[in-house]
PDB file of N, CA and C in Angstrom:
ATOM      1  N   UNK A 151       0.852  -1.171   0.000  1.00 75.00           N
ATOM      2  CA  UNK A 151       0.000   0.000   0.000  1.00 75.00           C
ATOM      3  C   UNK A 151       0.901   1.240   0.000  1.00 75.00           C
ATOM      4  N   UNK A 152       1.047   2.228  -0.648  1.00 83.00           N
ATOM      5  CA  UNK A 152       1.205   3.266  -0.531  1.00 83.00           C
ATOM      6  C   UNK A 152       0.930   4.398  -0.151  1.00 83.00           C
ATOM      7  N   UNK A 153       1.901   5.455   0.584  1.00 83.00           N
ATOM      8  CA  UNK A 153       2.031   6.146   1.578  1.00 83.00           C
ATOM      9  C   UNK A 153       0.888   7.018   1.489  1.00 83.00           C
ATOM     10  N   UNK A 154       0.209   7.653   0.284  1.00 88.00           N
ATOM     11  CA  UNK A 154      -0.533   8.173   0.448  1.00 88.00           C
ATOM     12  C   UNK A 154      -1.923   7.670   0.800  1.00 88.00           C
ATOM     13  N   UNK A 155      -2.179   6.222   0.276  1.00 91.00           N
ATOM     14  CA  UNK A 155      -3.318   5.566   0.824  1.00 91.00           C
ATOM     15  C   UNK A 155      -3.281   5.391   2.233  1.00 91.00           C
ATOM     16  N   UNK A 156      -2.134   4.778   2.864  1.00 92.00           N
ATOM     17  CA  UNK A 156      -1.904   4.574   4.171  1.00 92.00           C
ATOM     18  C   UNK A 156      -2.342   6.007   4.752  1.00 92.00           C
ATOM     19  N   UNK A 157      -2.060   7.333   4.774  1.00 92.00           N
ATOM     20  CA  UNK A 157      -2.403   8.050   5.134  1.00 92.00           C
ATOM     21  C   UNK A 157      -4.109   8.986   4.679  1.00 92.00           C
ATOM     22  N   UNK A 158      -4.305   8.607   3.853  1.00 94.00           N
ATOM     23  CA  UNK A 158      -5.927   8.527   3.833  1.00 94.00           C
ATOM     24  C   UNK A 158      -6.647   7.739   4.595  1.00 94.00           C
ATOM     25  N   UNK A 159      -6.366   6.447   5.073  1.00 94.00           N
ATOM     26  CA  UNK A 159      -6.595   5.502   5.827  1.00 94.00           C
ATOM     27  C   UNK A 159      -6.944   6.074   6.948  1.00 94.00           C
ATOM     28  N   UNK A 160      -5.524   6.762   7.669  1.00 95.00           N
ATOM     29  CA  UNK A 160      -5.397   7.291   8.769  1.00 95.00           C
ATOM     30  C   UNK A 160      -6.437   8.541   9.143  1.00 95.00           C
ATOM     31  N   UNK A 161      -6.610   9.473   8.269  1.00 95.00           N
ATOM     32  CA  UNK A 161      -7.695  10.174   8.125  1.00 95.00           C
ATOM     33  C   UNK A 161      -9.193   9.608   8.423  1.00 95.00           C
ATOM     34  N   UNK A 162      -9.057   8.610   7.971  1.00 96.00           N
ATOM     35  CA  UNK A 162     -10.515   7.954   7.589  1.00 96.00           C
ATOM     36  C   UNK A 162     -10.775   7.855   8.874  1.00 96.00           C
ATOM     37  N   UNK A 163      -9.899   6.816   9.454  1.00 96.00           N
ATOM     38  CA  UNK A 163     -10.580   6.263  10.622  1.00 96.00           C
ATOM     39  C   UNK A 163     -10.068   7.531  11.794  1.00 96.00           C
ATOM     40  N   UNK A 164      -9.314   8.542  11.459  1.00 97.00           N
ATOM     41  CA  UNK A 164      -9.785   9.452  12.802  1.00 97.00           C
ATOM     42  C   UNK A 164     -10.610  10.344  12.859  1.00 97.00           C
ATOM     43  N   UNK A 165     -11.197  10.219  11.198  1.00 97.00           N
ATOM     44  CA  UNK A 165     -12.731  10.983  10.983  1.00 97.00           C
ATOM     45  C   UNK A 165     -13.560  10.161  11.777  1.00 97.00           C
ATOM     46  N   UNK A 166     -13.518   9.002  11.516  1.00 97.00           N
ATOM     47  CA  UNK A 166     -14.690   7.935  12.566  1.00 97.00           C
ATOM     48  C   UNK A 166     -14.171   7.430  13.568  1.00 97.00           C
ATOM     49  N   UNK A 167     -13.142   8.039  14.759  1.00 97.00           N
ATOM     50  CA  UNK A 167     -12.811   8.178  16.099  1.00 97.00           C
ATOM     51  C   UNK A 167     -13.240   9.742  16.302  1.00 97.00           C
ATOM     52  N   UNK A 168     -13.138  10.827  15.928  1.00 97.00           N
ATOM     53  CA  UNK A 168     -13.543  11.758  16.174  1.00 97.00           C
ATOM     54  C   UNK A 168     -14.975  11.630  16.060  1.00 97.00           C
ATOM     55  N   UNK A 169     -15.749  10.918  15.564  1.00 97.00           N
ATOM     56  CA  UNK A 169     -17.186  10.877  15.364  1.00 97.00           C
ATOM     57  C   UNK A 169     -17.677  10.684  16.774  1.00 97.00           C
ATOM     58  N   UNK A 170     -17.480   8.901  17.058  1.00 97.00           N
ATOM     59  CA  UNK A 170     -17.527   8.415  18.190  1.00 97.00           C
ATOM     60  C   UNK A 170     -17.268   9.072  19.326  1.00 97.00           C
ATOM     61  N   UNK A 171     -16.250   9.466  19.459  1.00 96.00           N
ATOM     62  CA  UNK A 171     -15.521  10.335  20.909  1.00 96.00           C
ATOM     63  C   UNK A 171     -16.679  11.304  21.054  1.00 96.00           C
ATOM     64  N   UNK A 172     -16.577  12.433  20.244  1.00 96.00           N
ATOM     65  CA  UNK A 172     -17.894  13.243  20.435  1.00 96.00           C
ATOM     66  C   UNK A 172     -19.125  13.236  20.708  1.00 96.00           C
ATOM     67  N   UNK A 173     -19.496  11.709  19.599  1.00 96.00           N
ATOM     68  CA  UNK A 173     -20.699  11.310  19.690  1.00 96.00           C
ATOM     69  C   UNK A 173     -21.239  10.820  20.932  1.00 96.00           C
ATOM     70  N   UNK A 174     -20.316  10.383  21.867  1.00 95.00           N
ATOM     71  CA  UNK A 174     -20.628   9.521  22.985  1.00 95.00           C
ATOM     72  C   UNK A 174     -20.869  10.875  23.515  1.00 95.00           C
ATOM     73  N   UNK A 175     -20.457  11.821  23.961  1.00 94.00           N
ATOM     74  CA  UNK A 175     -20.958  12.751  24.573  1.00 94.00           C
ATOM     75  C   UNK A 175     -22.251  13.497  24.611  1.00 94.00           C
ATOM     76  N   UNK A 176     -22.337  13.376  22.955  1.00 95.00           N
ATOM     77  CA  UNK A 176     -23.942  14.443  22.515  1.00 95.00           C
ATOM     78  C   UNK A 176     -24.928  12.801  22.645  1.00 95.00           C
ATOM     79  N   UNK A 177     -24.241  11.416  23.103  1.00 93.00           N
ATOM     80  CA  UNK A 177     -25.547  10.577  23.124  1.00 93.00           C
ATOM     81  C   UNK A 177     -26.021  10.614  25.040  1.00 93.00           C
ATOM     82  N   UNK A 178     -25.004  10.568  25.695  1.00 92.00           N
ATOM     83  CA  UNK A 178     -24.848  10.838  26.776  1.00 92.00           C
ATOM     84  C   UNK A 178     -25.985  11.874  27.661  1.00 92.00           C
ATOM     85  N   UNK A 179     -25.846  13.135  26.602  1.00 94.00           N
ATOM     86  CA  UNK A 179     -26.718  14.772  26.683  1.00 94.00           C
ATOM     87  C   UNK A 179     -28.143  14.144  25.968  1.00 94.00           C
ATOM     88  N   UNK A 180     -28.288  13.497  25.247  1.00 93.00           N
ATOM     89  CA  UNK A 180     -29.164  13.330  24.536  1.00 93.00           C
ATOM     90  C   UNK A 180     -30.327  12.053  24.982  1.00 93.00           C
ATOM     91  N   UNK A 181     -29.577  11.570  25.466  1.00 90.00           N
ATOM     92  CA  UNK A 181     -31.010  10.180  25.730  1.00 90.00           C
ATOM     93  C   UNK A 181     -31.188  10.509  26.911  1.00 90.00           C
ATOM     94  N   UNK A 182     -32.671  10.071  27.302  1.00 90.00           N
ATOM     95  CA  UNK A 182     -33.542  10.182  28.539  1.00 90.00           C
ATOM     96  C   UNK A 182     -33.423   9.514  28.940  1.00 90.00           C
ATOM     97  N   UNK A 183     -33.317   9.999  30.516  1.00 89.00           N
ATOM     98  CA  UNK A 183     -32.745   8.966  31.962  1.00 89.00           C
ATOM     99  C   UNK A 183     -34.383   8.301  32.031  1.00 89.00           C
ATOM    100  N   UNK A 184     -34.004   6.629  31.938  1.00 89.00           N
ATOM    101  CA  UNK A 184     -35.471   6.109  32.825  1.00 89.00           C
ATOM    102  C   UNK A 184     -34.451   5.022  33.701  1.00 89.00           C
ATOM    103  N   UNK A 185     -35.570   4.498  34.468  1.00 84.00           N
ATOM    104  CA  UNK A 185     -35.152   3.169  35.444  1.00 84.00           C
ATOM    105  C   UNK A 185     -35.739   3.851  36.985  1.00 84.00           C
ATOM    106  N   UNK A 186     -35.761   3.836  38.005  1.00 86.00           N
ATOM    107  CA  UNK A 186     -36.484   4.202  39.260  1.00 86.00           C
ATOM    108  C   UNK A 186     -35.315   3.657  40.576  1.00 86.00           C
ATOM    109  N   UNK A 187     -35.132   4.664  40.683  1.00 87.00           N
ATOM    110  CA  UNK A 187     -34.219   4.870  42.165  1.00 87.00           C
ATOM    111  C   UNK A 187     -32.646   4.741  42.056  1.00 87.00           C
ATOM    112  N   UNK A 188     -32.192   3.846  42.509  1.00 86.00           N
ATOM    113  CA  UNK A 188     -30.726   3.864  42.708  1.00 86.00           C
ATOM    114  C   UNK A 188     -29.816   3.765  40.905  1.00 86.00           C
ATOM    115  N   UNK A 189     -30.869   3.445  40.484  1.00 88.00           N
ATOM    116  CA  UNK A 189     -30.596   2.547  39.420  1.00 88.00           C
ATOM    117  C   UNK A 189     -30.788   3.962  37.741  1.00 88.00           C
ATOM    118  N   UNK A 190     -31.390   4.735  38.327  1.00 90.00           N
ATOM    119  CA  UNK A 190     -31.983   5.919  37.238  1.00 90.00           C
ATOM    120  C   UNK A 190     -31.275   6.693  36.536  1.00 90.00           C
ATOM    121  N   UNK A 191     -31.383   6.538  35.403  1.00 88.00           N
ATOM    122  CA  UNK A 191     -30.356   6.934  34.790  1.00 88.00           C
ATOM    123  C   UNK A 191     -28.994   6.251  34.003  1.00 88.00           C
ATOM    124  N   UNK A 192     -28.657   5.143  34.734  1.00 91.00           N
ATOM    125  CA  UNK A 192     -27.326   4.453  34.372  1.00 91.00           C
ATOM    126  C   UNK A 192     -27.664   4.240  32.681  1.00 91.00           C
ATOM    127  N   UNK A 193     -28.970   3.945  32.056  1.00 92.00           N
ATOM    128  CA  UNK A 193     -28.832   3.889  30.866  1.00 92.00           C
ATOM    129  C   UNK A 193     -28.057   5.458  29.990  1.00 92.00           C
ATOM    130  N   UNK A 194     -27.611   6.012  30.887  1.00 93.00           N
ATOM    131  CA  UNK A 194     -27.260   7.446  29.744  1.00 93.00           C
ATOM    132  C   UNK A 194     -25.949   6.794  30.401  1.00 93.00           C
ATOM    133  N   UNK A 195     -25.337   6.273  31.772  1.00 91.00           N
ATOM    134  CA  UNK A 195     -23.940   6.305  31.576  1.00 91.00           C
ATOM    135  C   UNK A 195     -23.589   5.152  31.011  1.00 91.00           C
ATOM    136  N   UNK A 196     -24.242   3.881  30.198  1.00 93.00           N
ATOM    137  CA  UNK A 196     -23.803   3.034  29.918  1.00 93.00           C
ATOM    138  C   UNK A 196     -23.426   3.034  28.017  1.00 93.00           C
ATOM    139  N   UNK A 197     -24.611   4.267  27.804  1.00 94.00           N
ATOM    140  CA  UNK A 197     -24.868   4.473  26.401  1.00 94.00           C
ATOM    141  C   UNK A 197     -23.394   5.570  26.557  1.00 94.00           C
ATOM    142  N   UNK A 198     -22.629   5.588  26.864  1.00 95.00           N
ATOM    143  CA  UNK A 198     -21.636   6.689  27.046  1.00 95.00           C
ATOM    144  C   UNK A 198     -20.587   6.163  26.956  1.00 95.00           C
ATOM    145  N   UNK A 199     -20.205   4.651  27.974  1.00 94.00           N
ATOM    146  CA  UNK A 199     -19.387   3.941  27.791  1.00 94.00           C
ATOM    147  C   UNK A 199     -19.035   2.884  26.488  1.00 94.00           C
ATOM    148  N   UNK A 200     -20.416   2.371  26.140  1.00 96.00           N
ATOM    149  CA  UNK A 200     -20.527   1.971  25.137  1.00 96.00           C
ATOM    150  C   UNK A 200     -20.142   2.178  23.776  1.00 96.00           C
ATOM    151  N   UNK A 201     -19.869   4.039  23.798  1.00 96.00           N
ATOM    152  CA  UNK A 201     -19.609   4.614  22.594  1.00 96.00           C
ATOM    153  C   UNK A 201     -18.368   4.971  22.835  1.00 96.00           C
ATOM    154  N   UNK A 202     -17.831   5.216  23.799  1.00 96.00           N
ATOM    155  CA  UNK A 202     -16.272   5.021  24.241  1.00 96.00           C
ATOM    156  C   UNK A 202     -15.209   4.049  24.040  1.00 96.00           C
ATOM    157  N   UNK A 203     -16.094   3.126  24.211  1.00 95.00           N
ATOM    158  CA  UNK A 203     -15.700   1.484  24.432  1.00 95.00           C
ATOM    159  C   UNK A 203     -15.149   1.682  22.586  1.00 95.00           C
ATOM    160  N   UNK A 204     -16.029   1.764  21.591  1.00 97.00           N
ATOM    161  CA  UNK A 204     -16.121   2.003  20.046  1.00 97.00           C
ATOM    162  C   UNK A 204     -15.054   2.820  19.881  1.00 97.00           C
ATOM    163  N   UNK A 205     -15.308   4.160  20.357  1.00 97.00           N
ATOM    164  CA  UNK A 205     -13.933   5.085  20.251  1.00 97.00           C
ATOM    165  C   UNK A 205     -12.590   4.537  20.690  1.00 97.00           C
ATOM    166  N   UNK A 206     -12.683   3.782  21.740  1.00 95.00           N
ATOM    167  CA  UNK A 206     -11.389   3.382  22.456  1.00 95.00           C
ATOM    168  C   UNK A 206     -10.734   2.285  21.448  1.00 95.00           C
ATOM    169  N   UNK A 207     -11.576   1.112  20.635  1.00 96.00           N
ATOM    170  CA  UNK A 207     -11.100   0.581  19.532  1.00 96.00           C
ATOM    171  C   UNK A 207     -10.656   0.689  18.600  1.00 96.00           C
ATOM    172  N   UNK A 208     -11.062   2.178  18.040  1.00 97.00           N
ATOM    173  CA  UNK A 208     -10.675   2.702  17.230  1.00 97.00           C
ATOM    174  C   UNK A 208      -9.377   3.426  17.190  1.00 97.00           C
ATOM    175  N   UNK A 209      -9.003   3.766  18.576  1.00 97.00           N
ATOM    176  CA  UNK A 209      -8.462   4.368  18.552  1.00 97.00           C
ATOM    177  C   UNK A 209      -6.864   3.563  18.829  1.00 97.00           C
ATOM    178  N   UNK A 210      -7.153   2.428  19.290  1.00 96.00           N
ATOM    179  CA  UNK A 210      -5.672   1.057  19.285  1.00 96.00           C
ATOM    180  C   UNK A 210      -5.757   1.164  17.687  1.00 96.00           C
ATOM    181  N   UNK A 211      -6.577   1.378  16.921  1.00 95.00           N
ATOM    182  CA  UNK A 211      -6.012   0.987  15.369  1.00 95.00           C
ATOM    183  C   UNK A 211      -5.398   1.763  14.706  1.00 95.00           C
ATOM    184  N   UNK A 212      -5.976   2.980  14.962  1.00 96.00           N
ATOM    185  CA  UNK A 212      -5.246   4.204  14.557  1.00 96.00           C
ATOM    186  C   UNK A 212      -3.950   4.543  15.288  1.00 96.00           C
ATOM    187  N   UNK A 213      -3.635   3.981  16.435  1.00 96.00           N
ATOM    188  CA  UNK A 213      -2.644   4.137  17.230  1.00 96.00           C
ATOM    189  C   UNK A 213      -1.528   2.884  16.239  1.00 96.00           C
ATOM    190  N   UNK A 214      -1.986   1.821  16.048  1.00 94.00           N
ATOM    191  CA  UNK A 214      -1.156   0.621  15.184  1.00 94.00           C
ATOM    192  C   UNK A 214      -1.114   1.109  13.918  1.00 94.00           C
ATOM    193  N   UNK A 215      -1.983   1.425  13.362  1.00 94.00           N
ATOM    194  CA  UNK A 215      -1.432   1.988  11.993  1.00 94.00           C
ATOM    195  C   UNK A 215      -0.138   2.685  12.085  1.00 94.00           C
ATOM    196  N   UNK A 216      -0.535   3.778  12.671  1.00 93.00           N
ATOM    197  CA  UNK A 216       0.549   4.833  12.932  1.00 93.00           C
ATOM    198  C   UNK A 216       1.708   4.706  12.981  1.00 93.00           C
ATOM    199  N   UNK A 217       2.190   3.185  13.830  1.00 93.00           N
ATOM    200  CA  UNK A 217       3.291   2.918  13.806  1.00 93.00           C
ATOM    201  C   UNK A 217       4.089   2.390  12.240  1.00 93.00           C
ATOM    202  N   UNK A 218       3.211   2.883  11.504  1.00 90.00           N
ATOM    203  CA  UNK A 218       3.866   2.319   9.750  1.00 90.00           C
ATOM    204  C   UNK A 218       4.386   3.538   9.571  1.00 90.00           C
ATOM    205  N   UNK A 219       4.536   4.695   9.987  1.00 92.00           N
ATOM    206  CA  UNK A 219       4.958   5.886   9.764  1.00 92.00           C
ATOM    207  C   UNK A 219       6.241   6.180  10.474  1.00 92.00           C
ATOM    208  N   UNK A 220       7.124   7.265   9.925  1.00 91.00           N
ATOM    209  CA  UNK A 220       8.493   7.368  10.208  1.00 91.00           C
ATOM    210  C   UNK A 220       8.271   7.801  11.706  1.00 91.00           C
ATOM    211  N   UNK A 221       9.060   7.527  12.603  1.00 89.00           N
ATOM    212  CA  UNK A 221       8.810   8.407  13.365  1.00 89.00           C
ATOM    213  C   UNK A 221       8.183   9.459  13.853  1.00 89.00           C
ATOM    214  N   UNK A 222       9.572  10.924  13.219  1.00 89.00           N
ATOM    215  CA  UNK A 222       9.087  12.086  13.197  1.00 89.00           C
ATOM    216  C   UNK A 222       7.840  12.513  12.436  1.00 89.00           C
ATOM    217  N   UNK A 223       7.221  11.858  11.977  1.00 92.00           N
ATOM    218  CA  UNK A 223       6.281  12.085  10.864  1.00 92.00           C
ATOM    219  C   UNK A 223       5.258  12.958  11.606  1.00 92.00           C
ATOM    220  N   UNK A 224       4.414  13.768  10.975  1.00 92.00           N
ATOM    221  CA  UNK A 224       3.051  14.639  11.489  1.00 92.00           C
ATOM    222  C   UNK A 224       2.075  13.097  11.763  1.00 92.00           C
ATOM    223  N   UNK A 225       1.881  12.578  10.946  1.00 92.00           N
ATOM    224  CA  UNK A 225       0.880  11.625  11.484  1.00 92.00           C
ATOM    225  C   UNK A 225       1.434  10.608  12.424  1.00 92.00           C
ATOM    226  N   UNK A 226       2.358  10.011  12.441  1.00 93.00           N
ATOM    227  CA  UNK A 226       2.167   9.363  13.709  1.00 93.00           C
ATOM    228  C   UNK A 226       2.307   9.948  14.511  1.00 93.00           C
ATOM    229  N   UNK A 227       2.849  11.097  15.301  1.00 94.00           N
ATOM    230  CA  UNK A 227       2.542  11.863  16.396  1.00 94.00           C
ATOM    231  C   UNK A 227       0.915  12.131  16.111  1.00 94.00           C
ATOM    232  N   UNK A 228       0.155  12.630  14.910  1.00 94.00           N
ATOM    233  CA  UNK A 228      -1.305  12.912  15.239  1.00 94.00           C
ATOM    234  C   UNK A 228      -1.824  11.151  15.916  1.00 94.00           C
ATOM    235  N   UNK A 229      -1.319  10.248  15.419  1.00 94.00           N
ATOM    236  CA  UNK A 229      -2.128   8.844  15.933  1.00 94.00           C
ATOM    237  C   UNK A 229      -1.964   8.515  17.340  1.00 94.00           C
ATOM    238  N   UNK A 230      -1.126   8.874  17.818  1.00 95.00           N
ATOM    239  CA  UNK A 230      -1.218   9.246  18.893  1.00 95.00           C
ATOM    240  C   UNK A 230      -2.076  10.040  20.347  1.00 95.00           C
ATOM    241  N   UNK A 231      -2.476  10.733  19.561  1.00 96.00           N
ATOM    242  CA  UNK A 231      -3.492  11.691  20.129  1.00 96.00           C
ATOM    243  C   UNK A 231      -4.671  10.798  20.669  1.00 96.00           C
ATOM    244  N   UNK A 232      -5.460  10.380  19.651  1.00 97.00           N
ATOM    245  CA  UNK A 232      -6.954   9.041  20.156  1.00 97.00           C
ATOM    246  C   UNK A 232      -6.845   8.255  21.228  1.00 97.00           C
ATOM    247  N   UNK A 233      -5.244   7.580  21.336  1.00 95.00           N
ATOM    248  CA  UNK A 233      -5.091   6.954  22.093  1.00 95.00           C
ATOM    249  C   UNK A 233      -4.602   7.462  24.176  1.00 95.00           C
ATOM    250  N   UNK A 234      -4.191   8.340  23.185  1.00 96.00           N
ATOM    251  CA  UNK A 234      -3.768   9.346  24.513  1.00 96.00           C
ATOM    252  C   UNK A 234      -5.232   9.918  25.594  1.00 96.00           C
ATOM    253  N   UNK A 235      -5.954  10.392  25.051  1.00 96.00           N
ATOM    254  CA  UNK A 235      -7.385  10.488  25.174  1.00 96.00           C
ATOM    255  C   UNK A 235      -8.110   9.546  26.272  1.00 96.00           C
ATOM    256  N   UNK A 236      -8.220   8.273  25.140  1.00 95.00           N
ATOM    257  CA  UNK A 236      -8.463   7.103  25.868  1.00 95.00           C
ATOM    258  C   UNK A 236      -8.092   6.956  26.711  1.00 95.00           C
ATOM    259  N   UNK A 237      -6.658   7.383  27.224  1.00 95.00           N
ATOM    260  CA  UNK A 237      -5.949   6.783  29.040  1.00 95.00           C
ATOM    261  C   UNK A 237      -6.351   7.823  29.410  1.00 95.00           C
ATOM    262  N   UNK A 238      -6.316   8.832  29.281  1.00 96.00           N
ATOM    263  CA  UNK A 238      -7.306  10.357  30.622  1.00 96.00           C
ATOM    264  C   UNK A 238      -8.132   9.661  30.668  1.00 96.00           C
ATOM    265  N   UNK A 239      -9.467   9.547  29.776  1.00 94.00           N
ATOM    266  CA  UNK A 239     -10.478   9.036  30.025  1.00 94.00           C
ATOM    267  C   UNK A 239     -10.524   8.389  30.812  1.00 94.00           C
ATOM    268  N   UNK A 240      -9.725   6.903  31.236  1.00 94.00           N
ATOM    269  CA  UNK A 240      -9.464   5.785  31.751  1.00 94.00           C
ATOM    270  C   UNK A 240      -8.955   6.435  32.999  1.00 94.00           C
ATOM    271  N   UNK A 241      -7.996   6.925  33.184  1.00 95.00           N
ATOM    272  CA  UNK A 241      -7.651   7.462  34.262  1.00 95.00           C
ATOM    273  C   UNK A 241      -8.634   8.287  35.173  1.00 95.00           C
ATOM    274  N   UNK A 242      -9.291   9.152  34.298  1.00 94.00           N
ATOM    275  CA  UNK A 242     -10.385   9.499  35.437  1.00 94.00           C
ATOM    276  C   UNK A 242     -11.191   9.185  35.936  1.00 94.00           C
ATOM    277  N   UNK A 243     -11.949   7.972  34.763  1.00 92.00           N
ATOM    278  CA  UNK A 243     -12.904   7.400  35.610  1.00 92.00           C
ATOM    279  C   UNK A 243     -12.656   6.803  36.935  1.00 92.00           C
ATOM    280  N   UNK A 244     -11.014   6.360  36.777  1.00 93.00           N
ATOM    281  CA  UNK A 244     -10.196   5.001  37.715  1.00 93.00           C
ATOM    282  C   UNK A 244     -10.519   6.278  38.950  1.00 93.00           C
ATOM    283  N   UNK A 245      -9.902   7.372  38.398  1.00 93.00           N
ATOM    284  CA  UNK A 245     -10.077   8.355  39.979  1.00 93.00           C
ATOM    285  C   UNK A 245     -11.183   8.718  40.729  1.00 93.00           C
ATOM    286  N   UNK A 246     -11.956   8.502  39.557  1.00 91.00           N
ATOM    287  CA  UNK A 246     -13.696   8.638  40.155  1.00 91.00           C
ATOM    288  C   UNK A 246     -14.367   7.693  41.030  1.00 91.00           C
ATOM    289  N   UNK A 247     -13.474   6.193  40.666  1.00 91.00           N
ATOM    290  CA  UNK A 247     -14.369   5.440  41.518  1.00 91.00           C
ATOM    291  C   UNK A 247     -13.498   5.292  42.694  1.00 91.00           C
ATOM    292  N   UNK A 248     -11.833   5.790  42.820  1.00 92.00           N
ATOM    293  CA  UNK A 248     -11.523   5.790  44.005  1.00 92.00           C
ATOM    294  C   UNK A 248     -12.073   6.659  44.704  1.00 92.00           C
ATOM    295  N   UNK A 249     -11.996   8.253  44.070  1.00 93.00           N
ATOM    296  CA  UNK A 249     -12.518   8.937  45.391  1.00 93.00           C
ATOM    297  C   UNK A 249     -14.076   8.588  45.473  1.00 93.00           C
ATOM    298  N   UNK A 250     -14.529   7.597  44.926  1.00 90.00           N
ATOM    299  CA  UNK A 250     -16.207   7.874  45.648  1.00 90.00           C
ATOM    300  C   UNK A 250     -15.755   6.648  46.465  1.00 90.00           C
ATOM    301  N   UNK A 251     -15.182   5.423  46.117  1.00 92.00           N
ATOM    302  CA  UNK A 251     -14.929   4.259  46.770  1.00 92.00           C
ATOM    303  C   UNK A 251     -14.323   4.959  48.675  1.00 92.00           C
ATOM    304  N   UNK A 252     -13.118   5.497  48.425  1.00 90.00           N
ATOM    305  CA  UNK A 252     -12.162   5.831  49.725  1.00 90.00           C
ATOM    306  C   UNK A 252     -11.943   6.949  49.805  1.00 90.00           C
ATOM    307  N   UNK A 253     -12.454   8.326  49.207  1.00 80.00           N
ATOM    308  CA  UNK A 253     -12.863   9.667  49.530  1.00 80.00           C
ATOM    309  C   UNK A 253     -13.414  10.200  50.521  1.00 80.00           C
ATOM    310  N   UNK A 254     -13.279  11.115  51.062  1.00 66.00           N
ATOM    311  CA  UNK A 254     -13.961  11.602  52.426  1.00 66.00           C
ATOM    312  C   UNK A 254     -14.696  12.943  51.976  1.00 66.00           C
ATOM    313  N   UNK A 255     -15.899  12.527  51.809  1.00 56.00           N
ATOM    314  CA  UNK A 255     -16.970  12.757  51.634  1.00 56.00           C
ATOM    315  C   UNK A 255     -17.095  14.755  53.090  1.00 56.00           C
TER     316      UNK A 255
END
């Protein structure tokens, strides 16, 4: 494959990681909390993770592609980015459930 396809490629799919990433947010804002009591709501945080979960796949591929690129190259430093994302993400949630887990309230 050649370099310029390989890098259309790369485009492609961080047009459809940028979709996802976002999208999980405006689906998040967007669907109506049902369920009753403790439980109310989790369908907006699961429809959130779910689309994360999508983004986060996408974003190991675009992160592996990337590595077909020189180094210094603009795109593999941009492939980088999706994946980078993904560990904040990951990381905060991890911090979220410590401080609600062993936080002092």
């Amino acid at each position: 494959m050649s370099d310029d396809a390989r890098r259309l490629w790369l485009m492609i799919l961080l047009a459809l990681w940028l979709m996802t990433f976002a999208g999980s947010f405006a689906a998040w804002w967007l669907t109506p909390t049902t369920g009753d009591g403790f439980v109310r709501g989790m369908n907006r945080v699961t429809t959130f993770l779910g689309w994360q979960g999508i983004a986060g796949m996408l974003a190991l591929g675009i992160w592996g592609m990337g590595r077909g690129f020189p180094a210094a190259s603009p795109a593999r430093r941009l492939s980088r980015w999706p994946l980078g994302l993904a560990g904040l993400l990951v990381a905060g949630l991890a911090g979220l459930v410590l401080w609600a887990r062993f936080g002092v309230v």
